[in-house]
Amino acid sequence: MMTVLMLAGVVSPTHAGPQPAGDRLTEMDVFDLELTTDPQLSPDGRRVVYVREFSDVFTDQRYSNLWIIGVDGGENRPLTGGHHADASPRWSPDGTRVVYVSDQDGSPQIYVRWLDTGQTARLTNLAFPPAGPAWSPDGRQIAFTTFVAEEGAKIADLPAPPEGAKWAEPATVIDKLVYRYDDEGYLRPGYTHLFVIPSEGGTPRQISSGSFQHGGSAFASSAAVWTPDGKFLIMSAVRRPDYELEPLDTEIYEFSAANGAVRPLTHRKGPDDSPAVSPDGKLIAYQGFDDRYQGYQVTRLYVMNRDGGGPRVLTAQLDRDVAHPLWARDGSGIFFLYDERGNTKLGFTTLDGRIRTVASDIGGPGGTYGDGTYSTGGRRGFAITYSRPSVPCDVGVGSADGSPVKIITAVNQDLLGHKTLGEVDEIGYESSLDRRKIQGWIVKPPHFDPKRKYPLILEIHGGPFANYGDRFDFMKQLWAARDYVVLYVNPRGSTSYGEEFGNLIHHSYPGDDFHDLNSGVDAAIAKGYVDPANLFVTGGSGGGVLTCWMIGRTPRFRAAAAAYPVINWYSFVLTSDISAFVAKYWFPGFPWDNVEHYEKRSLLSVVKNVKTPTMIITGEEDYRTPISESEQYFQALKLLNVEAVLVRVPGEPHGISRRPSHWMAKMLDIVGWFDRHRQAGT
């Protein structure tokens, strides 16, 4: 079954056009939703350049342009325009120019814009997209990473075809463990390397070398940063021969900008990522942990001397993951992101470990997952992406000096200003397994009537080591607009509650998380406005796993929709793009050495119990949880004579959101499946 969506009645190249009467969110609002990302505060702390994402209903594509705004909220105007993907803006040290990446000429390249004249210059003509542009301290060079292709493996030399003959494409020889990757497809032979280029144009010069991937790990990419003297670039990489088998074991490296000489600054087993050099050049902040091959390990904030000596942890007392450390421009401390009970916050620590929170409610395009970003500028100023249940994503500014955060954009006021969204309430309850306290949220339908009985959708997050929170989520709001109560919770294994809570599912996922989720449904029913005869369950990725786990353990749901799930852990390890990671961190070893362990946790172990009508939906180019997983579950259900449909979405990787219409179709297919099985009268 292939999902096909016809778009009609539109009148604008960017927006969805006139909407039906009413004040509820509709599916076509997908094309009017805008998101702000990557806000960059200027060196003087007076302006912010940010990325503004939008969709076009005619091309069915997402685009992004750069905008600039004063920290007082004034003079909000575009820097770039058109149906392009403009991204990664970075201020020059003197604040006169902005470097960014854009595909305005067809393929992603590096551009520089002079703010006084508005003139723009294209600096590169690369065969592959650049990433992580970073100015040298004197503004004369820009560092970046890009892919360098190499000749692929070859076993035999074929003779040349006769003149005029048309032979088939030759076979491809694969000799790498990771030969395809989600959202990238089948990978070309080669490696990502570090380059520098003059900021006024010229020839890029390769700095790094060797058969290694540079720029962090597969799970924590990070750009290079310059030392204040402009002589070195600091970045993380896995530079070990067996890098594919140890995907997290990054080190911080020093690269000479003059000749590419490389020197490791860290030497421990485990990830060392996101280096940030202090303004005086004497210290380097970074994030990581001592690796124990555990499912969940709290990422700490560290600082070391510039030469790599004297490493020490600054957040030992904070039982939460830190991310993206950045120094205050005056060197007084270090900013970092962390999640606390489903809310993303900006922390600030002094060098003696005194930590305080300077901003909350940080969110981004990830919906209830968060995915927020920030930057620093001025003396101790910062810019963040802000999200609340009624605010998709806007730009806010503040200071570590204690001034309150000010929200300076309102990019969706034109869309949501006349809409009634579902009210989002926090819910707390105890798990039936061990009375452990679980946190969650309920999205109520617009114009909620507490005297009515509403059908309920339990929507489960993936990861599994991730968290949901009190952030805007279009999908949940769309379902609420169709008169469903939507419940989402953070069961055991979720992040933002500490290492002990996260590791309750170590080597036992899926497992006892069933009780946390099932108890959440009971708690929602106890509110008095949920119809216990109309319960539905869905989730994506790890949430798809738990969807299948739920219906394999209880018949209480009228219908289920599993999005891009893992069904058979044995086959998953042998087909996924993260196989080495899964076998090392989520299981005690390889599947052939631990067959019983893999089978016990696979969803095929409980499929014989399933009676629930089930839809499985997966992208055909999903290489994280390959569609072969969904096909196994679909055929198992059909063999058991359980009502089931398989929705294959063409051209889509993990998440089914590459094209706006496919994202819309995913939301509509799920709720449409539930509508089909909804008991009449509610």
XYZ file of C-alpha atoms in Angstrom:
682
model
C 0.000 0.000 0.000
C 1.465 3.352 -1.006
C 0.209 6.588 0.467
C -0.756 9.117 -2.191
C -1.888 12.612 -1.273
C -3.470 15.007 -3.741
C -3.105 18.719 -2.977
C -5.760 20.977 -4.451
C -7.283 24.408 -4.062
C -4.078 26.256 -3.194
C -3.449 29.842 -4.274
C 0.010 30.782 -2.959
C 3.490 29.443 -3.787
C 4.409 29.416 -0.114
C 1.236 29.157 1.924
C -1.697 26.809 1.959
C -4.191 29.474 0.930
C -7.694 30.082 2.338
C -8.678 27.664 5.065
C -12.100 26.244 5.915
C -14.168 28.142 8.449
C -13.391 27.343 12.052
C -10.658 27.989 14.540
C -9.047 24.555 14.787
C -5.736 23.441 13.380
C -6.025 21.649 10.028
C -3.683 19.417 8.084
C -3.019 22.098 5.462
C -1.565 24.306 8.185
C 1.552 22.175 7.708
C 2.399 24.490 4.829
C 1.943 27.672 6.884
C 3.962 26.588 9.920
C 7.309 28.392 10.273
C 10.206 27.481 12.556
C 13.165 29.490 13.812
C 16.473 27.700 14.356
C 20.161 28.401 14.970
C 19.923 31.966 16.385
C 23.355 33.624 16.331
C 23.936 36.600 18.632
C 26.337 39.208 17.229
C 29.715 39.774 18.911
C 28.489 43.103 20.325
C 25.274 41.477 21.584
C 22.969 43.850 19.665
C 21.562 41.736 16.819
C 20.587 38.138 16.083
C 20.823 36.340 12.761
C 18.570 33.287 12.667
C 17.306 30.645 10.257
C 13.616 30.803 9.356
C 12.198 27.595 7.890
C 9.049 27.408 5.752
C 7.295 25.094 3.278
C 5.940 25.559 -0.229
C 2.687 23.845 -1.109
C 3.407 23.702 -4.850
C 6.873 22.175 -4.731
C 6.136 20.150 -1.568
C 9.539 21.139 -0.221
C 10.958 22.803 2.880
C 13.163 25.870 2.538
C 14.980 28.242 4.862
C 16.218 31.823 4.707
C 18.306 33.975 7.025
C 16.699 36.831 8.982
C 18.228 39.483 11.222
C 16.612 41.213 14.197
C 17.657 43.593 16.961
C 17.739 42.240 20.501
C 14.938 44.707 21.292
C 12.748 42.973 18.708
C 13.052 45.799 16.190
C 14.063 45.785 12.529
C 13.178 42.145 11.879
C 14.006 41.658 8.207
C 15.358 39.051 5.772
C 19.017 38.778 4.863
C 18.355 36.188 2.168
C 15.264 35.159 0.240
C 13.914 32.698 -2.252
C 13.224 28.997 -2.363
C 16.618 27.919 -1.068
C 18.091 26.136 1.932
C 20.142 28.811 3.714
C 21.678 27.611 6.981
C 24.542 27.789 9.510
C 24.969 31.582 9.777
C 28.059 32.671 11.714
C 29.181 36.220 12.515
C 32.683 37.399 11.655
C 34.702 38.387 14.748
C 34.241 42.105 14.003
C 30.498 41.736 13.325
C 30.656 43.142 9.782
C 30.027 39.914 7.834
C 28.045 36.692 8.075
C 29.189 33.392 6.583
C 26.536 30.795 5.770
C 25.817 27.702 3.681
C 23.275 27.903 0.860
C 22.134 25.919 -2.157
C 20.969 29.031 -4.015
C 23.120 28.121 -7.024
C 22.054 24.493 -7.072
C 24.346 22.726 -4.601
C 25.258 23.711 -1.020
C 28.229 26.106 -0.950
C 29.754 28.650 1.443
C 28.778 32.310 1.046
C 29.771 35.517 2.836
C 27.516 38.554 3.136
C 28.754 42.071 3.972
C 26.124 43.648 6.230
C 26.934 47.271 5.405
C 26.399 46.862 1.652
C 24.342 43.703 1.350
C 26.842 42.291 -1.130
C 27.287 38.533 -1.144
C 30.167 36.421 -2.417
C 30.244 32.704 -3.064
C 33.484 31.272 -1.687
C 33.427 27.610 -2.679
C 32.714 25.288 -5.562
C 32.664 21.996 -3.702
C 31.562 18.618 -4.987
C 29.943 17.788 -1.637
C 28.097 19.940 0.924
C 30.181 21.867 3.466
C 29.338 21.983 7.173
C 30.348 23.825 10.342
C 31.781 27.088 8.960
C 33.967 28.829 11.582
C 35.802 32.167 11.341
C 39.446 32.491 12.310
C 39.995 35.077 15.088
C 41.414 37.628 12.630
C 38.537 37.118 10.175
C 40.837 36.126 7.336
C 40.021 32.418 7.093
C 37.014 30.143 7.424
C 37.254 26.527 8.516
C 34.712 23.895 7.481
C 34.335 20.192 6.875
C 33.325 18.432 3.695
C 33.405 14.959 2.213
C 36.384 13.842 0.141
C 35.571 10.989 -2.210
C 37.978 8.116 -2.769
C 38.082 5.267 -5.231
C 35.905 2.437 -4.027
C 36.867 -1.149 -3.443
C 37.355 -3.230 -6.581
C 37.887 -6.964 -7.001
C 38.371 -7.400 -10.740
C 39.002 -5.215 -13.789
C 36.360 -5.641 -16.468
C 37.296 -5.320 -20.121
C 36.148 -2.174 -21.889
C 32.880 -2.578 -23.833
C 33.105 -2.546 -27.628
C 32.635 0.798 -29.297
C 28.954 1.683 -29.447
C 27.952 -0.979 -26.929
C 25.700 -0.112 -23.946
C 26.549 -2.243 -20.950
C 24.780 -2.229 -17.630
C 26.008 -0.232 -14.657
C 28.870 -2.096 -12.961
C 28.431 -3.823 -9.627
C 29.318 -1.979 -6.429
C 31.826 -3.567 -4.060
C 31.163 -2.752 -0.388
C 33.857 -3.253 2.232
C 32.674 -0.971 5.066
C 30.448 -1.854 8.012
C 28.499 1.385 7.582
C 27.760 1.455 3.865
C 24.425 3.266 4.019
C 23.122 5.832 6.467
C 19.696 7.198 7.233
C 18.776 10.405 5.386
C 21.945 10.036 3.281
C 21.355 6.770 1.458
C 24.089 4.497 0.165
C 27.426 6.097 0.972
C 30.196 6.867 -1.478
C 33.696 5.725 -0.529
C 35.618 8.468 1.224
C 35.948 10.490 4.432
C 34.920 13.827 5.916
C 37.893 16.167 6.355
C 38.704 19.579 7.763
C 39.490 22.490 5.405
C 40.241 26.210 5.563
C 39.608 28.829 2.890
C 40.425 32.565 2.722
C 37.369 34.574 3.781
C 37.627 36.641 0.589
C 37.660 33.556 -1.617
C 40.304 31.242 -2.967
C 41.231 27.593 -2.947
C 40.203 25.413 0.007
C 43.169 23.788 1.738
C 42.767 20.383 3.375
C 43.964 20.298 6.985
C 43.122 16.793 8.225
C 44.249 13.570 6.610
C 43.958 9.829 7.035
C 41.185 7.279 6.619
C 39.015 8.740 9.394
C 35.759 10.667 9.675
C 36.270 14.114 11.218
C 33.719 16.219 13.045
C 32.577 14.263 16.089
C 30.829 10.909 16.227
C 27.830 9.634 14.322
C 25.682 10.642 17.308
C 27.309 13.943 18.367
C 28.654 15.906 15.427
C 30.611 19.054 16.266
C 32.370 21.755 14.277
C 35.997 22.762 14.572
C 36.885 25.793 16.711
C 39.903 28.082 16.395
C 42.365 28.888 19.136
C 42.544 32.645 19.861
C 46.004 32.904 18.273
C 44.641 31.515 14.993
C 47.329 28.844 14.808
C 45.284 25.747 15.599
C 41.877 24.176 15.051
C 40.346 22.026 17.790
C 37.791 19.354 16.950
C 36.617 15.883 17.931
C 36.956 12.752 15.818
C 37.288 8.963 16.003
C 40.800 8.517 14.645
C 41.324 4.830 15.321
C 41.575 2.018 12.737
C 38.466 0.273 14.054
C 36.413 3.485 14.189
C 33.346 1.724 12.774
C 33.324 -0.718 15.690
C 33.778 2.002 18.344
C 31.469 4.776 17.096
C 31.455 6.748 20.362
C 35.167 6.751 21.175
C 35.976 10.284 20.035
C 38.951 12.319 21.256
C 39.633 16.045 21.128
C 42.387 16.777 18.595
C 44.550 19.782 17.841
C 45.226 20.449 14.138
C 47.861 22.902 13.006
C 46.312 25.409 10.602
C 49.723 25.794 8.930
C 50.608 22.198 8.087
C 47.853 19.903 9.406
C 49.990 18.342 12.145
C 47.633 16.544 14.509
C 47.906 15.876 18.240
C 45.342 14.240 20.582
C 44.424 16.263 23.676
C 42.255 13.608 25.365
C 43.069 9.928 25.842
C 40.192 8.161 27.549
C 37.770 5.470 26.471
C 34.531 7.235 25.755
C 33.230 10.250 23.873
C 34.981 13.609 24.110
C 32.984 16.049 21.994
C 31.984 19.669 21.378
C 35.251 21.425 22.317
C 35.098 25.131 23.177
C 38.263 27.182 23.718
C 38.252 29.879 26.412
C 38.613 33.498 25.242
C 42.132 33.705 26.706
C 43.131 30.425 25.033
C 44.209 28.742 28.277
C 41.372 26.194 28.720
C 39.158 23.913 26.645
C 35.642 22.937 27.711
C 34.105 19.767 26.298
C 31.473 17.110 27.002
C 31.689 13.329 27.445
C 31.778 10.384 29.831
C 33.837 7.344 30.774
C 32.329 4.654 28.584
C 30.999 1.510 30.305
C 29.020 0.209 27.293
C 25.859 1.029 29.212
C 22.556 1.880 27.589
C 22.379 5.315 29.198
C 25.375 7.228 30.516
C 25.132 10.813 31.732
C 27.190 13.223 29.629
C 29.232 15.569 31.836
C 30.842 18.950 31.243
C 34.657 18.938 31.513
C 37.407 21.500 31.301
C 41.108 20.879 30.629
C 44.229 22.902 30.070
C 44.941 24.011 26.522
C 47.596 21.277 26.164
C 45.178 18.563 27.321
C 46.463 18.361 30.882
C 44.474 18.602 34.095
C 41.030 17.451 32.907
C 38.290 17.830 35.518
C 34.514 17.556 35.568
C 32.460 20.666 36.360
C 28.990 19.107 36.556
C 29.583 16.080 38.769
C 26.666 17.071 41.013
C 24.257 17.560 38.079
C 22.673 14.193 37.296
C 21.632 15.357 33.841
C 23.162 15.307 30.351
C 24.952 18.464 29.260
C 25.264 19.506 25.625
C 26.876 22.175 23.458
C 29.166 24.032 25.885
C 30.059 27.619 24.954
C 32.171 30.121 26.879
C 30.849 33.476 27.960
C 32.637 36.058 25.862
C 34.185 37.568 29.008
C 35.565 34.168 30.084
C 33.628 34.192 33.371
C 32.052 30.788 32.847
C 30.544 28.247 30.481
C 26.998 27.953 29.120
C 25.494 24.543 28.345
C 22.124 22.949 27.535
C 20.500 20.292 29.718
C 17.069 18.686 30.079
C 15.262 18.690 33.419
C 11.991 16.731 33.670
C 11.070 17.237 30.030
C 12.115 20.899 29.840
C 15.293 22.062 28.085
C 17.240 24.662 30.022
C 20.341 26.781 29.561
C 22.797 26.373 32.403
C 25.794 28.485 33.355
C 28.701 27.301 35.472
C 31.695 29.082 36.881
C 35.049 27.332 36.812
C 34.671 26.315 40.455
C 31.477 24.397 39.599
C 28.774 26.809 40.776
C 25.838 26.037 38.465
C 22.684 28.040 37.876
C 19.911 28.058 35.307
C 19.689 31.190 33.152
C 16.901 30.171 30.726
C 14.159 27.546 30.395
C 11.597 26.494 27.784
C 14.146 25.965 25.005
C 12.774 24.037 22.033
C 13.124 23.580 18.318
C 11.838 21.787 15.215
C 11.768 18.474 17.113
C 8.344 19.207 18.610
C 7.867 17.662 22.036
C 11.407 16.221 21.723
C 12.953 19.671 22.076
C 15.978 20.000 19.796
C 16.660 23.601 20.834
C 19.767 25.652 20.006
C 21.514 28.735 21.367
C 24.549 30.994 20.904
C 26.497 33.548 22.925
C 27.466 37.153 22.256
C 28.208 40.461 23.927
C 29.771 40.093 27.365
C 27.597 37.313 28.808
C 24.581 37.441 26.501
C 22.834 34.585 24.722
C 20.149 33.861 22.122
C 17.902 30.790 22.306
C 15.111 29.075 20.433
C 12.013 29.200 22.623
C 9.031 26.827 22.631
C 5.923 26.317 24.724
C 2.866 24.117 24.091
C 1.295 27.032 22.197
C 4.519 28.432 20.667
C 6.199 26.305 17.974
C 9.585 28.046 17.938
C 10.701 31.647 18.377
C 13.894 33.536 19.211
C 14.627 34.758 22.731
C 17.546 36.709 24.171
C 18.937 37.067 27.679
C 22.073 37.385 29.760
C 23.876 35.401 32.426
C 23.897 38.651 34.426
C 20.330 37.798 35.407
C 18.144 39.762 33.022
C 14.936 37.897 32.118
C 14.680 36.222 28.735
C 12.853 38.338 26.158
C 11.065 36.690 23.218
C 11.734 38.872 20.177
C 9.954 37.049 17.319
C 6.438 35.754 16.721
C 6.775 34.010 13.378
C 3.550 31.984 13.693
C 1.263 34.694 15.018
C -0.371 34.986 11.596
C -1.171 31.259 11.636
C -1.972 30.571 15.278
C -3.298 33.957 16.357
C -6.793 32.992 15.190
C -6.584 29.293 16.065
C -7.726 27.595 19.245
C -5.128 25.048 20.280
C -5.602 22.174 22.656
C -4.754 22.976 26.253
C -1.772 20.981 27.549
C -1.893 19.810 31.181
C 0.863 18.068 33.098
C -0.041 14.753 34.703
C 1.798 12.819 37.392
C 1.053 9.283 38.515
C 2.610 6.105 39.907
C 3.572 3.039 37.904
C 1.619 -0.077 38.823
C 4.888 -2.042 38.807
C 6.811 -0.362 41.622
C 4.977 2.887 42.491
C 7.687 4.847 40.714
C 6.533 8.372 39.862
C 6.014 9.027 36.147
C 5.553 12.400 34.462
C 3.419 13.064 31.418
C 1.187 15.545 29.618
C -2.354 15.540 28.244
C -3.410 17.518 25.175
C -7.130 18.269 25.340
C -9.296 19.011 22.309
C -10.009 22.694 21.593
C -13.168 23.928 23.359
C -12.783 21.018 25.758
C -15.951 19.941 27.594
C -15.160 18.028 30.829
C -18.634 16.463 30.742
C -17.927 14.672 27.458
C -16.183 11.333 26.962
C -13.337 11.609 24.463
C -11.329 8.878 22.734
C -7.698 8.744 23.826
C -4.459 8.358 21.857
C -1.398 7.210 23.785
C 1.570 8.553 21.783
C 4.946 7.062 22.808
C 8.350 8.662 22.290
C 11.274 6.952 20.611
C 14.923 6.918 21.457
C 14.439 5.061 23.689
C 16.852 7.281 25.648
C 15.078 10.581 24.985
C 12.325 12.659 26.544
C 9.097 14.405 25.725
C 8.215 17.716 27.338
C 5.975 20.752 27.504
C 6.763 21.944 23.988
C 4.645 22.585 20.879
C 3.874 19.532 18.755
C 1.910 19.956 15.524
C 0.940 16.295 15.222
C -0.525 16.045 18.709
C -2.367 19.332 18.270
C -3.815 18.160 14.940
C -5.147 14.988 16.559
C -6.578 17.018 19.450
C -8.298 19.240 16.872
C -10.056 16.070 15.696
C -11.488 15.579 19.196
C -8.980 13.109 20.590
C -7.365 13.445 23.982
C -3.642 12.829 23.425
C -1.514 11.417 26.240
C 2.285 11.423 26.113
C 4.543 10.421 28.995
C 8.161 9.762 29.929
C 8.331 6.106 31.004
C 11.381 4.532 32.632
C 14.380 4.847 30.349
C 13.539 8.463 29.497
C 16.263 11.052 29.883
C 16.079 14.211 32.026
C 15.408 12.239 35.232
C 18.927 11.045 35.990
C 21.128 8.051 35.265
C 19.335 5.579 37.541
C 15.935 6.238 35.937
C 17.385 6.072 32.417
C 19.128 2.753 33.051
C 16.016 1.004 34.329
C 15.746 -0.336 30.758
C 19.436 -1.226 30.321
C 19.493 -4.600 28.501
C 15.746 -4.892 29.197
C 13.991 -2.852 26.521
C 11.163 -3.277 25.783
C 10.160 -4.522 29.211
C 8.808 -2.905 32.351
C 8.114 0.331 30.505
C 4.816 -1.368 29.628
C 3.578 -0.817 33.189
C 4.507 2.879 33.163
C 2.624 3.456 29.905
C -0.384 1.346 30.850
C -0.657 3.115 34.194
C -0.628 6.420 32.328
C -3.711 5.326 30.394
C -5.391 4.406 33.692
C -4.508 7.802 35.143
C -6.005 9.576 32.129
C -9.204 7.533 32.364
C -9.448 8.460 36.044
C -9.758 12.111 34.993
C -13.333 11.305 33.984
C -13.347 12.598 30.427
C -11.726 9.656 28.584
C -13.872 6.909 27.066
C -12.306 3.585 28.182
C -13.928 1.862 25.195
C -12.025 4.049 22.737
C -8.319 3.768 23.479
C -5.647 3.936 20.774
C -1.859 3.669 20.794
C 0.893 4.856 18.466
C 4.533 5.904 18.419
C 7.536 6.157 16.132
C 10.884 4.340 16.152
C 11.370 3.315 19.792
C 7.764 4.425 20.236
C 6.836 2.017 17.449
C 8.643 -0.730 19.369
C 6.617 0.044 22.480
C 3.391 0.292 20.483
C 3.860 -3.311 19.382
C 4.932 -4.239 22.931
C 1.725 -2.747 24.351
C -0.641 -4.613 22.034
C 1.338 -7.798 22.643
C 0.655 -7.438 26.368
C -2.907 -6.062 26.521
C -6.026 -6.094 24.298
C -7.366 -2.806 25.697
C -6.620 -0.701 22.590
C -9.145 -0.615 19.748
C -6.414 0.026 17.163
C -2.674 0.643 16.975
C -0.332 2.428 14.568
C 3.351 1.485 14.758
C 5.587 3.935 12.898
C 9.014 2.680 11.701
C 9.441 0.136 14.520
C 12.124 -2.441 15.291
C 10.492 -5.874 15.327
C 13.326 -8.400 15.277
C 16.456 -7.274 17.131
C 18.543 -10.011 15.495
C 17.814 -8.813 11.959
C 17.918 -5.182 13.057
C 21.541 -5.449 14.204
C 22.432 -6.945 10.819
C 20.623 -4.340 8.667
C 20.593 -1.031 10.567
C 23.085 1.805 10.066
C 23.942 1.753 13.810
C 24.599 -1.972 14.225
C 27.904 -1.689 16.136
C 26.353 0.740 18.593
C 23.257 -1.375 19.267
C 25.182 -4.626 19.804
C 27.602 -2.922 22.234
C 25.314 -0.629 24.203
C 21.792 -2.067 24.062
C 22.696 -5.755 24.199
C 25.365 -7.778 25.997
C 26.952 -8.819 22.693
C 26.338 -10.168 19.210
C 22.994 -11.827 18.447
C 24.497 -15.248 17.613
C 26.106 -15.309 21.054
C 22.961 -14.092 22.827
C 20.117 -15.589 20.805
C 17.755 -15.998 23.750
C 18.325 -12.410 24.872
C 17.569 -11.015 21.412
C 14.511 -13.199 20.915
C 13.023 -12.389 24.321
C 13.099 -8.667 23.586
C 11.932 -8.915 19.978
C 8.317 -8.100 19.244
C 7.845 -11.428 17.522
C 8.001 -12.970 21.013
C 4.547 -11.503 21.811
C 3.015 -11.199 18.352
C 0.914 -14.343 18.907
C -1.004 -12.414 21.599
C -2.006 -9.547 19.292
C -5.685 -9.115 18.448
C -5.559 -5.340 17.893
C -6.084 -3.980 14.351
C -2.663 -2.572 13.482
C -1.227 -0.208 10.912
C 2.540 -0.157 10.284
C 3.959 2.872 8.468
C 7.599 3.247 7.379
C 9.636 5.154 4.811
C 11.095 3.102 2.001
C 14.505 4.793 2.475
C 14.622 4.277 6.231
C 18.052 2.842 7.037
C 17.811 3.385 10.789
C 14.895 0.970 11.279
C 14.761 -0.585 7.802
C 11.397 -1.286 6.244
C 12.218 -5.010 6.348
C 11.429 -4.777 10.076
C 7.930 -3.500 9.350
C 7.442 -6.109 6.648
C 8.203 -8.889 9.135
C 5.597 -7.623 11.573
C 2.973 -7.064 8.885
C 3.359 -10.578 7.531
C 3.339 -12.067 11.017
C 0.028 -10.335 11.746
C -1.412 -11.492 8.429
C -0.368 -15.084 9.133
C -2.186 -14.787 12.467
C -5.276 -13.395 10.703
C -5.046 -10.070 12.557
C -6.382 -7.032 10.709
C -3.328 -5.131 9.486
C -2.144 -2.719 6.801
C 1.377 -1.742 5.774
C 1.924 1.844 4.581
C 5.128 2.306 2.560
C 6.112 5.937 2.027
C 8.363 6.460 -1.016
C 11.577 8.457 -0.731
C 11.340 8.868 3.039
C 14.028 8.151 5.650
C 13.480 7.613 9.380
C 10.763 9.882 10.741
C 8.780 10.395 7.486
C 9.160 14.167 7.362
C 11.430 14.868 4.374
C 8.488 16.103 2.302
C 5.668 18.144 3.931
C 2.944 16.115 2.203
C 4.424 12.862 3.509
C 4.575 14.284 7.033
C 0.934 15.302 6.644
C 0.009 11.883 5.278
C 1.653 10.140 8.227
C -0.426 12.153 10.688
C -3.629 11.639 8.700
C -3.080 7.934 8.087
C -2.609 7.309 11.801
C -5.655 9.264 12.923
C -7.640 7.938 9.958
C -6.869 4.384 11.052
C -8.120 5.259 14.511
C -11.247 6.932 13.107
C -11.988 3.724 11.202
C -11.943 1.704 14.428
C -13.482 4.282 16.734
C -16.616 3.052 18.426
C -19.673 4.981 17.290
C -21.300 7.410 19.680
C -18.220 9.228 21.001
